[in-house]
Amino acid sequence: MDIRQWMSVSLFFATALMLFVSFLSYRKRHLPVAKTMILIMLAAACYSFGYAFEVLSRNLDEVKLSLQIEYLGIPFVTTLWFFQVIQFTGTASSYRKRLAVGLFVIPAAVFFLHMTNDWHHLVYEQYVLNEDGTIPLYTTVKGTWYKVHTVYNYSVLLFGMLLFIPMYWRALPAVRKQIVVLLLGAVAPMFFNLFFWTGSNVDLTPFGFAVSGIAYVWGILRFNLLRLTPLAMAKVFETIRDGVVLFDYEGQIVSYNSAAEKVLPELGLTKRYPVDMEKVLSASPELLERIRAASDEDERFPFHRFHGNRKKHYSCSLSYIYDSGRVTIGKILMFNDITELKESEAGLRENARQLFELNAFKDKLFTVVAHDIRDPIALLVSLTELLGDELTAADFEHAELVRELKGQVQSTFHLVENLLDWYRSQKGKVVFHPLGWNLQQVVRQALLLAGSRAGMKQIQLTEQIDEKLTVRADKEMLDLILRNLLSNAIKFTGLGGMIEIGAKLEGDRIVVSVRDNGAGMDDQTSELLRLEEPFLKVMLNGDDSGDTRFGLALTREFVRIHGGSLWFESKPGVGTTFSFSLSGSAVRLDAFDNGGMEEIYESDFGG
């Protein structure tokens, strides 16, 4: 093959290569820069394809036809590259469409003038046959608009490179590689075009576009050229709320975002990067030392600085950056502002301290007041019992009044006892120590203690409990539960009434019931228990049922501590049944686990 054939084959190969780049770009066509890349490569392919035919042309008509194919791309390719640079760098984002119209005015004019060149000769003044038969077949005498287009092309190339310079210095290493690929794609055709202006009759510019095609293929496949543009990566970098500082492998600061400048204002005082970190961070020796002493693993450490009169706190993370071969190529330092968290934490500590002091004062006050009330009331209970017995024996006319006074004092005493029990349970001073207990024996003990009070009203106390039933419970809490339920039943059961305690096994739970045939529960107490009103609200009610409600509420809490539940059924004039569940089984225990009560009481207590 002669030189013409070699050139045409090379140009056809370059055309195929640029079409391949167009295909790769088409796969990313949802990105604006990819769409522009498609147009750039198609324009360059027209240039290369047309020039291949021009090399093979045998007469002037074929040369002119080849030039028409070339000029489908020649006027636009450089301007399209410049527009792509604008897209990458984010220039003029608010009026980019209007800018595009202005940029393509001259290329569109050149395209139209070339198509009509035979009428006015503004692009090519004449075509001169090459007598020696070398390439090209015809040389051209350039017209005014050819020179205008040339100046315009070199101008937009220069402006495109100027737009890349500031982005390059502030870009991440991966982004810099993409910028270099794009610059190579523009510089290669320009470099080959310079030979045309130094006296060569052969236009080597299409071969420069072949070099551009190779560079673009390499960039797309190796550096994800069209996957994430430098502009997008820069925006991600800038919009990160945490401060970010990038270091290279030599410890120089390469880049930072605006959030980092707020943390370290000295970053903005340095105009050119990269720069040695010691020059920039000299005002923060502790931070410098942590960065220098960093091992090969990621680290986290606190950092604080004063901004004005406010102390700012940051949580810093220092991580290493590796290339694909796990070779360290730099570090990334991130500042997470935790000032508000620290200030809130300090406020919470102060509030906790004050609350602790208030609780300590309240505990002391509650304990002193409760005991100061309990002891005098206990004395009053003893005195009213003695006085009641003496006055009854003497048949004193106001004996009934004294008995009522005695009942009120005893009721108040039980209320204070319940209050102290509740207070100890809330403070954690009531130790929950469950053991296995024979339920029948525990109930009989409770009935024995309540017998004297029931006898005053001639109330019959009975229990119907299988001697094999065993419950797992805390003895003190179980006694309090039974005491309160029996006290409540006795209070609301009339003269000659009956109270019965029964129990039955349901699976792994034992349900204990305290049933009376008294007046039933009043609506207010019933509603409060169903709504689970807080204890103090029940206490502050102010009527004579306050101690009962409090005792029942306390009973409910102790049952819950055992993992059970308390419920009731009440009908006015018929009676009330309270039931609660405990874990247990039907295994007989002849004695208590802790060697406690050994006596067996009678099952029937009468008045």
mmCIF file of C-alpha atoms in Angstrom, residues 139-353:
data_model
loop_
_atom_site.group_PDB
_atom_site.id
_atom_site.type_symbol
_atom_site.label_atom_id
_atom_site.label_comp_id
_atom_site.label_asym_id
_atom_site.label_seq_id
_atom_site.Cartn_x
_atom_site.Cartn_y
_atom_site.Cartn_z
ATOM 1 C CA THR A 139 -4.112 22.836 -1.422
ATOM 2 C CA THR A 140 -6.427 25.625 -0.369
ATOM 3 C CA VAL A 141 -6.063 29.361 0.000
ATOM 4 C CA LYS A 142 -7.762 30.248 3.299
ATOM 5 C CA GLY A 143 -10.421 32.942 3.424
ATOM 6 C CA THR A 144 -11.430 35.392 6.134
ATOM 7 C CA TRP A 145 -13.875 33.171 7.949
ATOM 8 C CA TYR A 146 -11.421 30.273 8.054
ATOM 9 C CA LYS A 147 -9.039 32.558 9.983
ATOM 10 C CA VAL A 148 -11.884 33.770 12.208
ATOM 11 C CA HIS A 149 -12.796 30.173 13.018
ATOM 12 C CA THR A 150 -9.165 29.282 13.763
ATOM 13 C CA VAL A 151 -8.780 32.159 16.222
ATOM 14 C CA TYR A 152 -12.095 31.230 17.829
ATOM 15 C CA ASN A 153 -11.055 27.573 18.223
ATOM 16 C CA TYR A 154 -7.764 28.407 19.915
ATOM 17 C CA SER A 155 -9.521 30.919 22.158
ATOM 18 C CA VAL A 156 -12.079 28.436 23.486
ATOM 19 C CA LEU A 157 -9.332 25.847 23.984
ATOM 20 C CA LEU A 158 -7.378 28.343 26.056
ATOM 21 C CA PHE A 159 -10.393 29.345 28.141
ATOM 22 C CA GLY A 160 -11.247 25.678 28.740
ATOM 23 C CA MET A 161 -7.775 24.993 30.104
ATOM 24 C CA LEU A 162 -7.972 28.060 32.332
ATOM 25 C CA LEU A 163 -11.221 26.774 33.819
ATOM 26 C CA PHE A 164 -9.566 23.467 34.669
ATOM 27 C CA ILE A 165 -6.587 24.962 36.518
ATOM 28 C CA PRO A 166 -8.300 26.036 39.806
ATOM 29 C CA MET A 167 -10.342 22.834 39.885
ATOM 30 C CA TYR A 168 -7.218 20.732 39.419
ATOM 31 C CA TRP A 169 -5.437 22.223 42.440
ATOM 32 C CA ARG A 170 -8.405 21.694 44.746
ATOM 33 C CA ALA A 171 -9.547 18.337 43.352
ATOM 34 C CA LEU A 172 -9.236 14.869 44.862
ATOM 35 C CA PRO A 173 -6.529 12.635 43.358
ATOM 36 C CA ALA A 174 -9.097 10.563 41.428
ATOM 37 C CA VAL A 175 -10.658 13.729 40.013
ATOM 38 C CA ARG A 176 -7.273 15.073 38.943
ATOM 39 C CA LYS A 177 -6.780 12.013 36.769
ATOM 40 C CA GLN A 178 -10.091 12.704 35.038
ATOM 41 C CA ILE A 179 -9.085 16.318 34.420
ATOM 42 C CA VAL A 180 -5.773 15.198 32.895
ATOM 43 C CA VAL A 181 -7.636 12.854 30.517
ATOM 44 C CA LEU A 182 -9.939 15.654 29.372
ATOM 45 C CA LEU A 183 -7.008 18.041 28.883
ATOM 46 C CA LEU A 184 -5.154 15.421 26.856
ATOM 47 C CA GLY A 185 -8.235 15.003 24.691
ATOM 48 C CA ALA A 186 -8.035 18.708 23.784
ATOM 49 C CA VAL A 187 -4.258 19.208 23.667
ATOM 50 C CA ALA A 188 -3.550 16.287 21.287
ATOM 51 C CA PRO A 189 -5.596 17.668 18.312
ATOM 52 C CA MET A 190 -4.280 21.169 18.965
ATOM 53 C CA PHE A 191 -0.683 19.914 18.977
ATOM 54 C CA PHE A 192 -1.136 18.045 15.673
ATOM 55 C CA ASN A 193 -2.891 21.069 14.194
ATOM 56 C CA LEU A 194 0.152 23.230 14.893
ATOM 57 C CA PHE A 195 2.095 21.282 12.218
ATOM 58 C CA PHE A 196 -0.425 22.496 9.674
ATOM 59 C CA TRP A 197 0.415 26.098 10.554
ATOM 60 C CA THR A 198 4.188 25.555 10.382
ATOM 61 C CA GLY A 199 4.158 24.955 6.600
ATOM 62 C CA SER A 200 3.003 21.321 6.308
ATOM 63 C CA ASN A 201 0.398 20.737 3.620
ATOM 64 C CA VAL A 202 -0.937 17.635 5.402
ATOM 65 C CA ASP A 203 -3.560 18.236 8.098
ATOM 66 C CA LEU A 204 -2.648 15.897 10.974
ATOM 67 C CA THR A 205 -5.460 17.120 13.251
ATOM 68 C CA PRO A 206 -7.657 13.993 12.757
ATOM 69 C CA PHE A 207 -4.773 11.883 14.043
ATOM 70 C CA GLY A 208 -4.799 14.071 17.138
ATOM 71 C CA PHE A 209 -8.443 13.137 17.625
ATOM 72 C CA ALA A 210 -7.395 9.486 17.424
ATOM 73 C CA VAL A 211 -5.079 10.143 20.349
ATOM 74 C CA SER A 212 -8.008 11.849 22.117
ATOM 75 C CA GLY A 213 -10.167 8.785 21.506
ATOM 76 C CA ILE A 214 -7.556 6.494 23.039
ATOM 77 C CA ALA A 215 -7.288 8.841 26.039
ATOM 78 C CA TYR A 216 -11.053 8.920 26.502
ATOM 79 C CA VAL A 217 -11.371 5.123 26.277
ATOM 80 C CA TRP A 218 -8.625 4.807 28.876
ATOM 81 C CA GLY A 219 -10.308 7.403 31.103
ATOM 82 C CA ILE A 220 -13.750 5.805 30.871
ATOM 83 C CA LEU A 221 -12.527 2.280 31.564
ATOM 84 C CA ARG A 222 -9.777 3.095 34.064
ATOM 85 C CA PHE A 223 -10.896 6.238 35.919
ATOM 86 C CA ASN A 224 -14.702 6.111 35.558
ATOM 87 C CA LEU A 225 -14.543 9.285 33.512
ATOM 88 C CA LEU A 226 -18.290 9.496 32.949
ATOM 89 C CA ARG A 227 -19.486 7.807 36.141
ATOM 90 C CA LEU A 228 -18.991 10.722 38.540
ATOM 91 C CA THR A 229 -17.837 14.026 37.156
ATOM 92 C CA PRO A 230 -15.315 16.207 38.986
ATOM 93 C CA LEU A 231 -18.076 18.751 39.530
ATOM 94 C CA ALA A 232 -20.268 16.151 41.208
ATOM 95 C CA MET A 233 -17.406 14.927 43.383
ATOM 96 C CA ALA A 234 -16.501 18.496 44.257
ATOM 97 C CA LYS A 235 -20.110 19.209 45.215
ATOM 98 C CA VAL A 236 -20.230 16.105 47.385
ATOM 99 C CA PHE A 237 -16.973 17.189 48.996
ATOM 100 C CA GLU A 238 -18.233 20.715 49.630
ATOM 101 C CA THR A 239 -21.671 19.733 50.887
ATOM 102 C CA ILE A 240 -20.392 17.348 53.573
ATOM 103 C CA ARG A 241 -21.458 18.891 56.883
ATOM 104 C CA ASP A 242 -18.347 17.597 58.640
ATOM 105 C CA GLY A 243 -15.055 19.350 58.084
ATOM 106 C CA VAL A 244 -12.738 17.382 55.785
ATOM 107 C CA VAL A 245 -8.990 17.905 55.235
ATOM 108 C CA LEU A 246 -7.030 15.782 52.735
ATOM 109 C CA PHE A 247 -3.312 15.001 53.142
ATOM 110 C CA ASP A 248 -1.009 13.363 50.625
ATOM 111 C CA TYR A 249 1.499 10.659 51.492
ATOM 112 C CA GLU A 250 4.123 13.321 52.311
ATOM 113 C CA GLY A 251 1.934 14.952 54.952
ATOM 114 C CA GLN A 252 1.022 17.967 52.823
ATOM 115 C CA ILE A 253 -2.489 19.400 52.871
ATOM 116 C CA VAL A 254 -3.963 18.848 49.422
ATOM 117 C CA SER A 255 -7.518 20.098 49.823
ATOM 118 C CA TYR A 256 -10.267 20.909 52.318
ATOM 119 C CA ASN A 257 -13.937 21.846 52.296
ATOM 120 C CA SER A 258 -15.687 24.942 53.612
ATOM 121 C CA ALA A 259 -16.776 23.162 56.809
ATOM 122 C CA ALA A 260 -13.105 22.471 57.629
ATOM 123 C CA GLU A 261 -12.290 26.162 57.158
ATOM 124 C CA LYS A 262 -14.853 27.009 59.830
ATOM 125 C CA VAL A 263 -13.006 24.682 62.206
ATOM 126 C CA LEU A 264 -9.522 25.857 61.161
ATOM 127 C CA PRO A 265 -9.777 29.402 59.723
ATOM 128 C CA GLU A 266 -6.044 29.368 58.950
ATOM 129 C CA LEU A 267 -6.768 27.018 56.054
ATOM 130 C CA GLY A 268 -8.288 29.939 54.152
ATOM 131 C CA LEU A 269 -5.210 32.127 54.698
ATOM 132 C CA THR A 270 -3.090 29.900 52.468
ATOM 133 C CA LYS A 271 -3.678 30.644 48.796
ATOM 134 C CA ARG A 272 -1.821 27.800 47.109
ATOM 135 C CA TYR A 273 -2.076 24.091 47.817
ATOM 136 C CA PRO A 274 -0.572 21.570 48.438
ATOM 137 C CA VAL A 275 1.299 22.999 51.422
ATOM 138 C CA ASP A 276 3.119 21.523 54.403
ATOM 139 C CA MET A 277 0.658 20.924 57.233
ATOM 140 C CA GLU A 278 3.091 22.352 59.808
ATOM 141 C CA LYS A 279 2.872 25.784 58.167
ATOM 142 C CA VAL A 280 -0.908 25.794 58.273
ATOM 143 C CA LEU A 281 -1.608 23.997 61.560
ATOM 144 C CA SER A 282 1.146 25.551 63.682
ATOM 145 C CA ALA A 283 -1.510 27.117 65.953
ATOM 146 C CA SER A 284 -2.807 23.639 66.833
ATOM 147 C CA PRO A 285 0.253 21.691 68.077
ATOM 148 C CA GLU A 286 -1.847 18.938 69.697
ATOM 149 C CA LEU A 287 -3.638 18.275 66.421
ATOM 150 C CA LEU A 288 -0.326 18.213 64.534
ATOM 151 C CA GLU A 289 1.094 15.720 66.997
ATOM 152 C CA ARG A 290 -1.887 13.378 66.648
ATOM 153 C CA ILE A 291 -1.617 13.453 62.851
ATOM 154 C CA ARG A 292 2.140 12.780 62.905
ATOM 155 C CA ALA A 293 1.868 9.991 65.485
ATOM 156 C CA ALA A 294 -0.970 8.212 63.675
ATOM 157 C CA SER A 295 -0.425 4.501 63.129
ATOM 158 C CA ASP A 296 -1.579 2.494 60.126
ATOM 159 C CA GLU A 297 -5.051 2.107 61.656
ATOM 160 C CA ASP A 298 -7.895 4.592 61.735
ATOM 161 C CA GLU A 299 -8.027 6.744 64.849
ATOM 162 C CA ARG A 300 -10.597 8.824 66.692
ATOM 163 C CA PHE A 301 -9.765 11.581 69.160
ATOM 164 C CA PRO A 302 -11.322 14.735 70.668
ATOM 165 C CA PHE A 303 -10.339 18.250 69.633
ATOM 166 C CA HIS A 304 -11.494 21.666 70.816
ATOM 167 C CA ARG A 305 -10.885 25.290 69.884
ATOM 168 C CA PHE A 306 -12.195 28.663 70.951
ATOM 169 C CA HIS A 307 -14.182 30.580 68.341
ATOM 170 C CA GLY A 308 -14.835 33.977 69.813
ATOM 171 C CA ASN A 309 -16.010 33.420 73.384
ATOM 172 C CA ARG A 310 -17.378 29.951 72.728
ATOM 173 C CA LYS A 311 -15.485 26.708 73.161
ATOM 174 C CA LYS A 312 -16.182 24.385 70.232
ATOM 175 C CA HIS A 313 -15.822 20.629 70.639
ATOM 176 C CA TYR A 314 -15.116 18.194 67.791
ATOM 177 C CA SER A 315 -14.840 14.449 67.414
ATOM 178 C CA CYS A 316 -12.015 13.822 64.928
ATOM 179 C CA SER A 317 -11.436 10.738 62.819
ATOM 180 C CA LEU A 318 -8.168 10.198 60.953
ATOM 181 C CA SER A 319 -8.252 7.561 58.212
ATOM 182 C CA TYR A 320 -5.763 6.362 55.614
ATOM 183 C CA ILE A 321 -6.456 6.450 51.877
ATOM 184 C CA TYR A 322 -5.229 3.507 49.802
ATOM 185 C CA ASP A 323 -4.962 2.940 46.088
ATOM 186 C CA SER A 324 -6.075 -0.283 44.393
ATOM 187 C CA GLY A 325 -2.843 -2.005 45.521
ATOM 188 C CA ARG A 326 -3.379 -1.130 49.202
ATOM 189 C CA VAL A 327 -0.538 1.354 49.063
ATOM 190 C CA THR A 328 -1.016 4.409 51.284
ATOM 191 C CA ILE A 329 -1.505 7.516 49.150
ATOM 192 C CA GLY A 330 -2.747 9.924 51.821
ATOM 193 C CA LYS A 331 -4.896 10.608 54.870
ATOM 194 C CA ILE A 332 -8.314 12.130 55.446
ATOM 195 C CA LEU A 333 -9.115 14.056 58.620
ATOM 196 C CA MET A 334 -12.759 14.694 59.499
ATOM 197 C CA PHE A 335 -14.149 17.058 62.157
ATOM 198 C CA ASN A 336 -17.598 16.273 63.585
ATOM 199 C CA ASP A 337 -18.983 19.217 65.579
ATOM 200 C CA ILE A 338 -20.281 17.892 68.909
ATOM 201 C CA THR A 339 -20.417 21.243 70.713
ATOM 202 C CA GLU A 340 -24.168 21.173 71.284
ATOM 203 C CA LEU A 341 -23.932 17.595 72.516
ATOM 204 C CA LYS A 342 -21.171 18.529 74.969
ATOM 205 C CA GLU A 343 -23.094 21.558 76.201
ATOM 206 C CA SER A 344 -26.244 19.477 76.605
ATOM 207 C CA GLU A 345 -24.211 16.844 78.435
ATOM 208 C CA ALA A 346 -22.847 19.483 80.830
ATOM 209 C CA GLY A 347 -26.370 20.793 81.382
ATOM 210 C CA LEU A 348 -27.627 17.281 82.081
ATOM 211 C CA ARG A 349 -24.818 16.704 84.575
ATOM 212 C CA GLU A 350 -25.752 19.901 86.416
ATOM 213 C CA ASN A 351 -29.428 18.977 86.369
ATOM 214 C CA ALA A 352 -28.566 15.489 87.610
ATOM 215 C CA ARG A 353 -26.508 16.977 90.448
#
